[in-house]
């Protein structure tokens, strides 16, 4: 996979806001990706399937969250990406929390550049929890790895969730904007710039444990460019199933 998926963080915020109700949760997702059909030149080698497992656990201080994405092609797994985060609530009734996070993984070409993030989070919800949101402003330290140089930057993250239709439908998503390296296969030196990555999702909840839906991975300066391509903006939709355990 040319860029690591981050879809499960949406569930993190929903669970964190529902701490009094849900102290533990996990789910498994299967996403069929249409990117290689839409961009036959730039993404001919893109994965067909992404398998996701995520888990969340709350405690007296806040919460732990973990997920792993595994990208699958015809010849087997091609990448694995993970995020592990810890949030500390800043008061029992305060909307603010301290957020600490590690991002990283491996792919066919080596490793994703690992990163450490830390900063404040502002979480909110409607009275019936049908609407949830979170805004995070974090210091991001990208670590040195292989030919990649370390880089200090900033990341702004927004997350939202909306349940409607008597609980049958869920519209959720997140958007990341950060300062980082712009990936290019033929770059003589690493180029710095703004990277955008967002994944809005729509789910139809068949029952409490099974949902069917779609995710739209929208990015700019995130996916590696081929040597003969100047394209930086991509929209990669999926067809997905989610099993809540």
CSV table of C-alpha atoms in Angstrom, one decimal:
chain,number,residue,atom,x,y,z
A,1,UNK,CA,0.0,0.0,0.0
A,2,UNK,CA,1.3,3.5,-0.9
A,3,UNK,CA,-0.2,5.2,2.2
A,4,UNK,CA,-1.2,3.8,5.5
A,5,UNK,CA,-4.9,3.7,6.4
A,6,UNK,CA,-6.1,5.3,9.6
A,7,UNK,CA,-9.8,4.6,9.6
A,8,UNK,CA,-10.2,3.1,13.1
A,9,UNK,CA,-9.5,6.3,15.0
A,10,UNK,CA,-13.1,7.3,14.5
A,11,UNK,CA,-14.2,4.6,16.9
A,12,UNK,CA,-11.7,5.7,19.5
A,13,UNK,CA,-13.4,9.1,19.9
A,14,UNK,CA,-16.9,7.6,20.0
A,15,UNK,CA,-15.8,5.2,22.7
A,16,UNK,CA,-13.9,7.8,24.7
A,17,UNK,CA,-16.9,10.0,24.8
A,18,UNK,CA,-19.0,7.1,26.0
A,19,UNK,CA,-16.7,6.1,28.9
A,20,UNK,CA,-19.5,5.7,31.4
A,21,UNK,CA,-21.3,3.3,29.1
A,22,UNK,CA,-18.5,1.3,27.3
A,23,UNK,CA,-15.4,0.4,29.2
A,24,UNK,CA,-14.2,-2.0,26.6
A,25,UNK,CA,-14.8,-2.5,22.9
A,26,UNK,CA,-13.3,-4.1,19.9
A,27,UNK,CA,-14.2,-4.7,16.2
A,28,UNK,CA,-12.9,-6.3,13.0
A,29,UNK,CA,-13.3,-4.6,9.6
A,30,UNK,CA,-12.8,-5.8,6.0
A,31,UNK,CA,-12.4,-3.1,3.3
A,32,UNK,CA,-12.4,-3.9,-0.4
A,33,UNK,CA,-10.4,-1.1,-2.1
A,34,UNK,CA,-11.2,0.4,-5.6
A,35,UNK,CA,-8.1,2.6,-5.8
A,36,UNK,CA,-6.2,0.5,-8.3
A,37,UNK,CA,-9.2,0.5,-10.7
A,38,UNK,CA,-9.5,4.3,-10.5
A,39,UNK,CA,-5.8,5.0,-10.8
A,40,UNK,CA,-4.5,2.2,-13.0
A,41,UNK,CA,-1.1,4.0,-13.6
A,42,UNK,CA,-0.4,5.5,-10.3
A,43,UNK,CA,-1.9,2.8,-8.0
A,44,UNK,CA,-1.7,-0.4,-10.1
A,45,UNK,CA,0.1,-2.1,-7.2
A,46,UNK,CA,-2.4,-0.9,-4.5
A,47,UNK,CA,-3.8,-3.5,-2.1
A,48,UNK,CA,-7.2,-5.2,-2.8
A,49,UNK,CA,-8.2,-5.7,0.8
A,50,UNK,CA,-7.5,-4.0,4.1
A,51,UNK,CA,-8.1,-6.0,7.3
A,52,UNK,CA,-8.5,-4.0,10.5
A,53,UNK,CA,-8.6,-5.0,14.1
A,54,UNK,CA,-9.0,-2.4,16.9
A,55,UNK,CA,-9.5,-2.5,20.6
A,56,UNK,CA,-10.3,0.1,23.3
A,57,UNK,CA,-10.2,0.0,27.1
A,58,UNK,CA,-11.1,2.7,29.6
A,59,UNK,CA,-9.7,3.0,33.1
A,60,UNK,CA,-9.8,5.4,36.0
A,61,UNK,CA,-7.3,7.8,34.4
A,62,UNK,CA,-8.6,7.8,30.8
A,63,UNK,CA,-8.2,5.2,28.0
A,64,UNK,CA,-5.9,3.0,25.9
A,65,UNK,CA,-6.5,2.5,22.2
A,66,UNK,CA,-4.8,0.3,19.6
A,67,UNK,CA,-5.4,-0.7,16.0
A,68,UNK,CA,-3.6,-2.5,13.2
A,69,UNK,CA,-4.3,-2.4,9.5
A,70,UNK,CA,-3.1,-5.3,7.3
A,71,UNK,CA,-3.1,-4.7,3.5
A,72,UNK,CA,-3.6,-7.8,1.4
A,73,UNK,CA,-2.9,-8.3,-2.3
A,74,UNK,CA,-3.0,-11.4,-4.5
A,75,UNK,CA,0.4,-12.5,-3.3
A,76,UNK,CA,-0.4,-12.0,0.4
A,77,UNK,CA,0.0,-9.3,3.0
A,78,UNK,CA,1.9,-6.2,1.7
A,79,UNK,CA,1.8,-3.8,4.7
A,80,UNK,CA,0.9,-3.5,8.3
A,81,UNK,CA,0.3,-0.2,10.1
A,82,UNK,CA,-0.5,0.5,13.7
A,83,UNK,CA,-1.4,3.3,16.0
A,84,UNK,CA,-1.3,3.1,19.8
A,85,UNK,CA,-2.5,6.0,21.9
A,86,UNK,CA,-3.2,6.9,25.5
A,87,UNK,CA,-5.5,9.6,26.8
A,88,UNK,CA,-5.5,11.1,30.3
A,89,UNK,CA,-8.7,12.9,31.3
A,90,UNK,CA,-8.1,16.4,32.7
A,91,UNK,CA,-10.9,16.3,35.3
A,92,UNK,CA,-14.0,14.1,35.5
A,93,UNK,CA,-16.2,16.7,33.8
A,94,UNK,CA,-13.6,18.5,31.7
A,95,UNK,CA,-13.8,18.2,27.9
A,96,UNK,CA,-10.0,18.4,27.7
A,97,UNK,CA,-7.6,15.4,27.7
A,98,UNK,CA,-3.9,14.9,27.2
A,99,UNK,CA,-3.2,12.7,24.2
A,100,UNK,CA,0.0,10.6,23.6
A,101,UNK,CA,0.4,8.5,20.4
A,102,UNK,CA,2.8,6.3,18.5
A,103,UNK,CA,2.3,5.6,14.7
A,104,UNK,CA,4.3,3.2,12.6
A,105,UNK,CA,4.5,0.0,10.6
A,106,UNK,CA,6.1,-2.0,7.8
A,107,UNK,CA,5.5,-2.4,4.1
A,108,UNK,CA,7.1,-4.2,1.1
A,109,UNK,CA,9.5,-1.3,0.6
A,110,UNK,CA,10.8,-1.1,4.2
A,111,UNK,CA,9.1,0.7,7.1
A,112,UNK,CA,6.7,3.6,7.5
A,113,UNK,CA,8.5,6.4,9.1
A,114,UNK,CA,7.6,6.1,12.8
A,115,UNK,CA,6.2,9.1,14.7
A,116,UNK,CA,5.5,10.2,18.2
A,117,UNK,CA,2.7,12.7,18.9
A,118,UNK,CA,1.6,14.6,22.0
A,119,UNK,CA,-0.8,17.4,22.7
A,120,UNK,CA,-4.3,18.4,24.0
A,121,UNK,CA,-7.6,17.1,22.8
A,122,UNK,CA,-11.0,18.7,23.1
A,123,UNK,CA,-13.9,16.2,23.1
A,124,UNK,CA,-17.6,17.0,23.0
A,125,UNK,CA,-21.0,15.4,22.3
A,126,UNK,CA,-24.7,16.1,22.1
A,127,UNK,CA,-27.0,15.3,25.1
A,128,UNK,CA,-28.0,12.0,23.6
A,129,UNK,CA,-24.5,11.2,22.2
A,130,UNK,CA,-25.9,11.0,18.6
A,131,UNK,CA,-23.4,13.7,17.7
A,132,UNK,CA,-19.7,13.5,18.8
A,133,UNK,CA,-16.6,15.4,17.9
A,134,UNK,CA,-13.0,15.9,18.9
A,135,UNK,CA,-10.3,18.4,18.0
A,136,UNK,CA,-6.6,17.6,18.7
A,137,UNK,CA,-3.5,19.9,18.2
A,138,UNK,CA,-0.3,17.9,18.6
A,139,UNK,CA,3.4,18.2,18.4
A,140,UNK,CA,4.6,15.5,15.9
A,141,UNK,CA,8.1,14.1,16.0
A,142,UNK,CA,8.8,11.9,13.0
A,143,UNK,CA,11.7,9.6,13.8
A,144,UNK,CA,14.8,8.8,11.7
A,145,UNK,CA,14.5,5.5,9.8
A,146,UNK,CA,16.5,4.2,6.8
A,147,UNK,CA,17.1,7.1,4.4
A,148,UNK,CA,14.4,9.2,6.1
A,149,UNK,CA,15.5,12.0,8.3
A,150,UNK,CA,13.8,13.0,11.6
A,151,UNK,CA,11.4,15.9,11.4
A,152,UNK,CA,9.6,18.0,14.0
A,153,UNK,CA,6.2,19.3,13.0
A,154,UNK,CA,2.6,19.9,14.0
A,155,UNK,CA,-0.6,17.9,13.4
A,156,UNK,CA,-4.2,19.1,13.6
A,157,UNK,CA,-6.9,16.4,13.8
A,158,UNK,CA,-10.6,16.7,13.7
A,159,UNK,CA,-13.0,13.7,14.3
A,160,UNK,CA,-16.7,13.5,14.1
A,161,UNK,CA,-19.6,11.0,14.4
A,162,UNK,CA,-23.3,11.3,13.7
A,163,UNK,CA,-25.9,8.6,14.3
A,164,UNK,CA,-29.3,9.0,12.7
A,165,UNK,CA,-32.3,7.1,11.3
A,166,UNK,CA,-33.2,5.6,14.7
A,167,UNK,CA,-29.6,4.3,15.1
A,168,UNK,CA,-29.6,2.5,11.7
A,169,UNK,CA,-27.1,4.9,10.1
A,170,UNK,CA,-23.7,6.3,11.2
A,171,UNK,CA,-21.8,9.0,9.4
A,172,UNK,CA,-18.3,9.4,10.8
A,173,UNK,CA,-14.8,10.4,9.9
A,174,UNK,CA,-11.6,12.2,10.7
A,175,UNK,CA,-9.3,14.7,9.0
A,176,UNK,CA,-5.6,15.1,9.6
A,177,UNK,CA,-3.5,18.1,8.4
A,178,UNK,CA,0.2,18.0,9.3
A,179,UNK,CA,3.6,19.3,8.4
A,180,UNK,CA,5.8,16.5,7.0
A,181,UNK,CA,7.8,15.1,4.1
A,182,UNK,CA,6.0,14.8,0.8
A,183,UNK,CA,6.6,11.3,-0.5
A,184,UNK,CA,8.2,10.9,-4.0
A,185,UNK,CA,10.0,7.9,-5.3
A,186,UNK,CA,12.5,9.9,-7.4
A,187,UNK,CA,13.1,12.8,-5.0
A,188,UNK,CA,16.8,13.6,-4.6
A,189,UNK,CA,16.2,15.0,-1.2
A,190,UNK,CA,13.2,14.9,1.1
A,191,UNK,CA,10.7,17.6,0.5
A,192,UNK,CA,8.7,19.3,3.3
A,193,UNK,CA,5.1,20.4,3.0
A,194,UNK,CA,1.6,20.1,4.2
A,195,UNK,CA,-0.1,16.7,4.1
A,196,UNK,CA,-3.9,16.2,4.1
A,197,UNK,CA,-5.5,12.9,4.9
A,198,UNK,CA,-9.2,12.4,5.6
A,199,UNK,CA,-11.5,9.3,5.7
A,200,UNK,CA,-15.3,10.0,5.9
A,201,UNK,CA,-17.3,6.8,6.4
A,202,UNK,CA,-21.0,5.9,6.0
A,203,UNK,CA,-22.4,2.8,7.8
A,204,UNK,CA,-25.7,1.0,7.7
A,205,UNK,CA,-26.1,-0.9,11.0
A,206,UNK,CA,-27.8,-4.2,10.2
A,207,UNK,CA,-27.8,-5.2,13.8
A,208,UNK,CA,-25.7,-4.4,16.9
A,209,UNK,CA,-22.8,-6.5,15.7
A,210,UNK,CA,-22.8,-6.2,11.9
A,211,UNK,CA,-22.6,-3.1,9.7
A,212,UNK,CA,-22.1,-2.5,6.0
A,213,UNK,CA,-20.7,0.7,4.5
A,214,UNK,CA,-18.2,2.6,2.6
A,215,UNK,CA,-15.1,4.7,3.3
A,216,UNK,CA,-13.6,7.4,1.1
A,217,UNK,CA,-9.9,7.9,1.6
A,218,UNK,CA,-9.1,11.4,0.4
A,219,UNK,CA,-5.5,12.7,0.5
A,220,UNK,CA,-3.1,15.2,-0.8
A,221,UNK,CA,0.7,14.8,-0.7
A,222,UNK,CA,0.2,11.4,1.2
A,223,UNK,CA,0.5,8.7,-1.4
A,224,UNK,CA,3.9,8.0,-3.1
A,225,UNK,CA,4.1,9.4,-6.6
A,226,UNK,CA,5.5,7.3,-9.4
A,227,UNK,CA,8.5,8.8,-11.2
A,228,UNK,CA,6.5,9.9,-14.2
A,229,UNK,CA,3.5,11.3,-12.3
A,230,UNK,CA,2.9,14.7,-10.8
A,231,UNK,CA,-0.4,13.7,-9.2
A,232,UNK,CA,-0.7,14.4,-5.5
A,233,UNK,CA,-4.5,14.3,-4.9
A,234,UNK,CA,-6.3,11.0,-4.6
A,235,UNK,CA,-9.8,9.7,-3.7
A,236,UNK,CA,-9.9,6.0,-3.0
A,237,UNK,CA,-13.3,4.5,-2.0
A,238,UNK,CA,-13.9,1.1,-0.3
A,239,UNK,CA,-16.8,-1.3,0.2
A,240,UNK,CA,-16.7,-2.5,3.8
A,241,UNK,CA,-18.1,-4.8,6.5
A,242,UNK,CA,-17.7,-4.3,10.2
A,243,UNK,CA,-18.1,-6.9,12.9
A,244,UNK,CA,-18.4,-5.5,16.5
A,245,UNK,CA,-17.2,-8.1,19.0
